[in-house]
Short mmCIF file of C-alpha atoms in Angstrom, two decimals:
data_model
loop_
_atom_site.label_atom_id
_atom_site.label_comp_id
_atom_site.label_asym_id
_atom_site.label_seq_id
_atom_site.Cartn_x
_atom_site.Cartn_y
_atom_site.Cartn_z
CA MET A 39 -68.91 61.53 88.32
CA SER A 40 -66.31 64.29 88.46
CA GLY A 41 -68.89 66.78 89.78
CA SER A 42 -70.34 70.06 88.62
CA LEU A 43 -67.93 72.65 87.26
CA LEU A 44 -69.94 75.29 89.16
CA LYS A 45 -70.11 73.42 92.47
CA SER A 46 -67.72 75.75 94.32
CA SER A 47 -68.97 79.01 92.77
CA LYS A 48 -71.28 81.63 94.27
CA PRO A 49 -73.20 84.60 92.81
CA GLU A 50 -70.61 87.00 94.22
CA ASP A 51 -67.94 85.29 92.08
CA VAL A 52 -69.61 86.65 88.93
CA SER A 53 -67.85 89.73 87.59
CA ALA A 54 -70.01 92.37 85.89
CA SER A 55 -67.23 93.88 83.75
CA PRO A 56 -67.06 94.04 80.80
CA PHE A 57 -70.12 91.74 80.94
CA ALA A 58 -71.32 89.10 83.38
CA HIS A 59 -68.80 86.24 83.57
CA VAL A 60 -66.98 83.96 85.98
CA VAL A 61 -63.55 82.33 85.60
CA ILE A 62 -62.73 79.26 87.68
CA ASP A 63 -59.27 77.72 87.81
CA ARG A 64 -59.06 74.02 88.66
CA PRO A 65 -62.82 73.44 89.02
CA LEU A 66 -62.06 69.71 89.04
CA ALA A 67 -59.72 67.89 91.38
CA ASP A 68 -56.45 67.01 89.66
CA ASP A 69 -57.12 63.27 89.57
CA ALA A 70 -60.62 63.73 88.11
CA TYR A 71 -59.31 66.19 85.53
CA GLN A 72 -56.43 63.91 84.50
CA GLN A 73 -58.85 61.00 84.04
CA LEU A 74 -60.94 63.07 81.64
CA ALA A 75 -57.96 64.62 79.86
CA ALA A 76 -56.43 61.21 79.20
CA SER A 77 -59.61 60.04 77.45
CA PHE A 78 -60.40 63.20 75.48
CA PRO A 79 -61.29 61.89 72.01
CA PRO A 80 -58.53 62.07 69.40
CA PRO A 81 -59.04 64.09 66.19
CA GLU A 82 -60.04 60.89 64.36
CA ARG A 83 -63.27 60.79 66.41
CA PHE A 84 -64.21 64.21 65.04
CA MET A 85 -63.41 63.66 61.34
CA GLU A 86 -62.37 60.88 58.99
CA ASP A 87 -59.06 62.40 57.88
CA PRO A 88 -57.68 65.14 60.17
CA SER A 89 -54.75 65.70 57.79
CA ARG A 90 -57.18 67.08 55.19
CA ALA A 91 -59.10 69.36 57.57
CA ALA A 92 -59.33 73.07 56.82
CA SER A 93 -57.05 75.30 58.86
CA ASN A 94 -58.22 76.36 62.33
CA GLN A 95 -61.81 75.10 62.09
CA ALA A 96 -64.11 74.20 64.97
CA VAL A 97 -65.43 70.61 64.94
CA ARG A 98 -67.92 69.42 67.57
CA ILE A 99 -69.55 66.32 69.08
CA GLY A 100 -72.75 67.04 71.03
CA ALA A 101 -74.19 65.66 74.26
CA LEU A 102 -76.70 63.24 72.75
CA ALA A 103 -74.03 61.62 70.59
CA VAL A 104 -71.70 61.21 73.58
CA ILE A 105 -74.21 59.98 76.13
CA ASN A 106 -75.55 57.29 73.80
CA ASP A 107 -72.15 55.99 72.63
CA ASP A 108 -70.21 53.63 74.90
CA GLY A 109 -67.17 54.29 72.74
CA PHE A 110 -66.67 57.30 74.99
CA SER A 111 -65.44 56.66 78.52
CA ALA A 112 -67.93 56.22 81.34
CA ALA A 113 -66.43 59.27 83.06
CA TRP A 114 -67.09 61.43 80.02
CA ARG A 115 -70.62 60.10 79.52
CA ASP A 116 -71.41 60.92 83.18
CA PHE A 117 -69.87 64.38 82.75
CA PHE A 118 -71.98 65.09 79.66
CA ARG A 119 -75.12 63.64 81.24
CA TYR A 120 -74.83 65.88 84.31
CA HIS A 121 -73.82 69.07 82.50
CA SER A 122 -76.84 68.85 80.19
CA SER A 123 -79.32 68.07 82.99
CA GLN A 124 -81.91 69.87 85.08
CA ASP A 125 -79.45 69.73 87.99
CA PHE A 126 -76.85 71.70 86.04
CA TRP A 127 -79.46 74.28 85.06
CA ASP A 128 -80.14 74.67 88.80
CA ASP A 129 -76.38 75.27 89.25
CA ILE A 130 -76.43 77.90 86.49
CA VAL A 131 -79.38 79.72 88.10
CA ARG A 132 -77.82 79.51 91.58
CA VAL A 133 -74.60 81.16 90.38
CA CYS A 134 -75.65 83.27 87.37
CA GLY A 135 -79.40 83.74 87.86
CA ASP A 136 -79.15 87.35 89.04
CA ALA A 137 -76.82 88.18 86.15
CA ILE A 138 -79.18 86.56 83.64
CA ARG A 139 -82.11 88.56 85.03
CA ALA A 140 -80.09 91.79 84.88
CA ALA A 141 -79.06 91.18 81.27
CA HIS A 142 -82.54 90.01 80.20
CA PRO A 143 -85.16 91.67 82.44
CA ASP A 144 -88.10 90.42 80.31
CA LEU A 145 -86.99 86.80 80.13
CA GLU A 146 -89.00 85.42 83.04
CA ARG A 147 -92.10 87.28 81.83
CA LYS A 148 -91.71 85.70 78.37
CA ALA A 149 -91.43 82.25 79.92
CA GLY A 150 -94.25 82.89 82.39
CA LYS A 151 -92.22 81.59 85.31
CA PRO A 152 -89.01 82.37 87.26
CA LEU A 153 -85.71 80.89 86.11
CA ASP A 154 -85.54 78.43 88.98
CA GLN A 155 -88.79 76.84 87.76
CA TRP A 156 -87.73 76.40 84.16
CA VAL A 157 -87.89 72.90 82.71
CA THR A 158 -84.93 71.75 80.65
CA LYS A 159 -84.21 69.26 77.90
CA ARG A 160 -81.10 68.35 75.97
CA ARG A 161 -80.77 70.07 72.63
CA GLY A 162 -82.02 67.72 69.93
CA GLU A 163 -84.47 65.86 72.17
CA PRO A 164 -88.18 65.97 71.27
CA GLY A 165 -90.73 67.83 73.35
CA GLU A 166 -91.10 71.29 74.79
CA ALA A 167 -88.91 72.94 77.40
CA ASP A 168 -88.18 76.40 78.75
CA VAL A 169 -84.49 76.00 77.91
CA ALA A 170 -82.39 73.48 75.98
CA LEU A 171 -78.93 72.54 77.22
CA ASP A 172 -76.03 71.10 75.27
CA VAL A 173 -72.45 70.09 75.99
CA GLN A 174 -69.97 69.52 73.18
CA PHE A 175 -66.50 68.13 72.70
CA VAL A 176 -64.74 70.70 70.50
CA ILE A 177 -61.43 70.79 68.72
CA ASN A 178 -59.99 73.62 66.64
CA THR A 179 -57.95 72.02 63.89
CA ALA A 180 -54.26 72.54 63.07
CA VAL A 181 -53.33 76.00 61.76
CA SER A 182 -51.59 76.62 58.43
CA GLN A 183 -51.43 80.43 58.78
CA GLU A 184 -51.89 82.53 61.91
CA SER A 185 -55.61 83.14 62.40
CA SER A 186 -58.47 83.35 64.88
CA VAL A 187 -60.98 80.52 64.83
CA ARG A 188 -63.62 83.12 65.70
CA PRO A 189 -62.89 86.84 66.13
CA ALA A 190 -64.96 89.33 68.15
CA HIS A 191 -68.67 88.46 68.09
CA LEU A 192 -71.86 87.82 70.03
CA ASP A 193 -73.28 84.32 70.33
CA ASN A 194 -76.68 83.60 68.79
CA GLN A 195 -79.58 85.62 70.17
CA ASP A 196 -81.40 82.59 71.55
CA LYS A 197 -78.41 81.68 73.73
CA ILE A 198 -78.50 83.13 77.25
CA PHE A 199 -75.62 81.23 78.84
CA ALA A 200 -72.37 79.89 77.45
CA ALA A 201 -69.27 78.35 78.96
CA LEU A 202 -65.94 76.83 77.96
CA PHE A 203 -63.90 74.23 79.83
CA TYR A 204 -60.33 74.46 78.54
CA MET A 205 -58.34 71.23 78.26
CA LYS A 206 -55.04 72.24 76.71
CA SER A 207 -52.66 69.31 76.39
CA GLU A 208 -49.80 69.57 78.85
CA ASP A 209 -47.28 69.07 76.02
CA ASP A 210 -48.84 71.68 73.69
CA PRO A 211 -46.50 74.72 73.47
CA THR A 212 -48.73 76.67 71.05
CA PRO A 213 -49.46 80.24 72.22
CA GLY A 214 -52.75 82.04 71.59
CA GLY A 215 -56.25 80.64 71.44
CA ASP A 216 -57.18 82.72 74.49
CA LEU A 217 -60.64 84.15 75.17
CA ALA A 218 -60.74 87.95 74.85
CA LEU A 219 -63.60 89.92 76.42
CA TYR A 220 -64.36 93.23 74.71
CA LYS A 221 -66.38 96.41 75.06
CA PHE A 222 -67.31 99.00 72.43
CA LYS A 223 -65.13 102.11 72.63
CA ARG A 224 -68.09 104.50 72.24
CA GLY A 225 -71.56 103.19 73.00
CA GLN A 226 -72.98 100.45 70.81
CA VAL A 227 -71.49 100.73 67.34
CA GLY A 228 -73.44 97.72 66.10
CA PHE A 229 -72.78 94.29 64.60
CA SER A 230 -72.65 92.63 61.21
CA ASN A 231 -73.98 89.06 61.42
CA LEU A 232 -73.17 89.30 65.15
CA TYR A 233 -69.50 90.16 64.46
CA ALA A 234 -67.87 93.38 65.72
CA PRO A 235 -65.00 95.22 64.01
CA LEU A 236 -61.81 95.16 66.08
CA SER A 237 -61.33 98.87 65.37
CA ALA A 238 -64.52 99.66 67.34
CA ILE A 239 -63.79 97.66 70.50
CA ASP A 240 -61.30 97.53 73.36
CA GLU A 241 -60.05 94.32 74.94
CA LYS A 242 -60.93 94.44 78.66
CA GLN A 243 -59.91 90.98 79.86
CA LEU A 244 -58.01 87.98 78.55
CA VAL A 245 -58.73 84.45 79.78
CA LYS A 246 -55.75 82.30 78.87
CA TYR A 247 -56.30 78.98 77.16
CA GLY A 248 -54.94 76.38 79.57
CA SER A 249 -55.76 73.15 81.32
CA ASN A 250 -58.56 72.66 83.88
CA ARG A 251 -59.86 76.21 83.41
CA PHE A 252 -63.57 77.06 83.17
CA VAL A 253 -65.08 80.34 82.00
CA ALA A 254 -68.84 80.98 81.86
CA PHE A 255 -70.77 84.07 80.80
CA VAL A 256 -74.24 85.46 80.22
CA ASN A 257 -74.84 86.10 76.52
CA SER A 258 -76.41 89.48 75.79
CA PRO A 259 -75.86 92.48 73.45
CA ASP A 260 -72.90 93.44 75.70
CA SER A 261 -71.15 90.05 75.56
CA ILE A 262 -68.58 90.71 72.86
CA HIS A 263 -65.91 88.03 72.93
CA GLY A 264 -63.51 86.33 70.59
CA VAL A 265 -60.60 83.91 70.34
CA THR A 266 -57.12 85.34 69.91
CA PRO A 267 -55.10 84.08 66.92
CA ARG A 268 -53.00 80.94 67.01
CA PRO A 269 -49.82 80.75 64.95
CA LYS A 270 -49.03 77.95 62.52
CA THR A 271 -49.18 74.68 64.46
CA ASP A 272 -49.96 71.01 64.01
CA ARG A 273 -51.65 70.87 67.43
CA VAL A 274 -55.41 70.99 68.00
CA ARG A 275 -57.07 73.25 70.57
CA ARG A 276 -59.25 71.19 72.95
CA TYR A 277 -62.20 72.30 75.05
CA ILE A 278 -65.76 71.54 76.12
CA ASN A 279 -68.53 73.94 75.08
CA PHE A 280 -71.72 74.51 77.13
CA VAL A 281 -74.85 76.35 76.02
CA ALA A 282 -78.33 77.18 77.31
CA ILE A 283 -80.78 78.09 74.55
CA THR A 284 -84.29 79.50 74.69
CA PRO A 285 -87.00 78.61 72.12
CA TYR A 286 -87.13 82.27 71.02
CA LYS A 287 -84.72 85.18 70.61
CA ALA A 288 -83.78 86.41 74.07
CA PHE A 289 -82.42 89.73 72.79
CA SER A 290 -81.83 91.82 69.69
CA ALA A 291 -78.36 92.90 68.58
CA PRO A 292 -77.93 96.42 67.16
CA LYS A 293 -76.79 96.42 63.54
CA MET A 294 -74.10 98.52 61.89
CA PRO A 295 -75.28 101.15 59.42
CA PRO A 296 -75.35 99.66 55.88
CA VAL A 297 -72.20 101.43 54.63
CA LYS A 298 -70.13 100.32 57.63
CA ARG A 299 -71.57 96.83 57.36
CA PHE A 300 -70.49 96.62 53.70
CA LYS A 301 -66.95 97.83 54.48
CA PHE A 302 -66.69 95.31 57.31
CA TRP A 303 -67.94 92.54 55.00
CA ILE A 304 -65.21 93.37 52.46
CA GLU A 305 -62.56 93.11 55.18
CA GLN A 306 -63.95 89.75 56.28
CA GLN A 307 -63.86 88.43 52.71
CA ARG A 308 -60.23 89.46 52.37
CA THR A 309 -59.39 87.59 55.56
CA ILE A 310 -61.24 84.49 54.35
CA ALA A 311 -59.44 84.67 50.97
CA ARG A 312 -56.03 84.89 52.66
CA SER A 313 -56.85 81.85 54.80
CA ALA A 314 -58.07 79.91 51.76
CA ARG A 315 -54.83 80.63 49.89
CA ALA A 316 -52.84 79.42 52.89
CA ASP A 317 -54.91 76.22 53.06
CA SER A 318 -54.38 75.48 49.36
CA GLY A 319 -50.65 75.81 49.79
CA ALA A 320 -50.61 73.54 52.82
CA HIS A 321 -51.84 70.36 51.07
#
């Protein structure tokens, strides 16, 4: 087992600005990382015909599928098994527990017990649990026109913790695909389907997409983040996604006023239409 990605982190490593997060460079020893990187699944494991995939789309393989399939390397199955386990939840609480409590002061009352007593399960498993964990292989497909796979947004309101382990190929020269952390310019402007207009937010920090880099954050109404655009490229963006999900909404996200929400929706549709036209010309 390559070990926990949070093993060397402490609560004081968590930054509060612009929202609770921690960035860890080289969380795995070089030899352990190279072993995993060399056996990261190729695009053909994610889809039947990668050449026909839509531009810059996220495609995932979850923990249960990986753990139960010996077509994935033993090192990866151990990695997925640990990072979706009760032990990894204990790591999350050890490092980010205070930040989770600060962002969600009613969470332990809702659960009826403190975070360090929560019982976990893997997402998709039967039975009850206080929190469900998942780990996913993710690729973002080749890009036919410069675009963001996911612009500024909040994650779903039942998600209290999220993390990304970046595994950029050493021979991939493509710029972009970085994680931007944002804050509203003036108070809470509000969201439309959990998306925020770029005109209403300021970028406060940029976590570069690279190799052997881990970024984790507490998801709350303040956790506005997005992926910066990638230019046209035939390379995929590779990473591992981690989530901790409660069986109920952990928070509510303020909504834009209806008129602003409609204007923002029109802008989104224009962006989608431009991307669709680019895709149709690429095949």
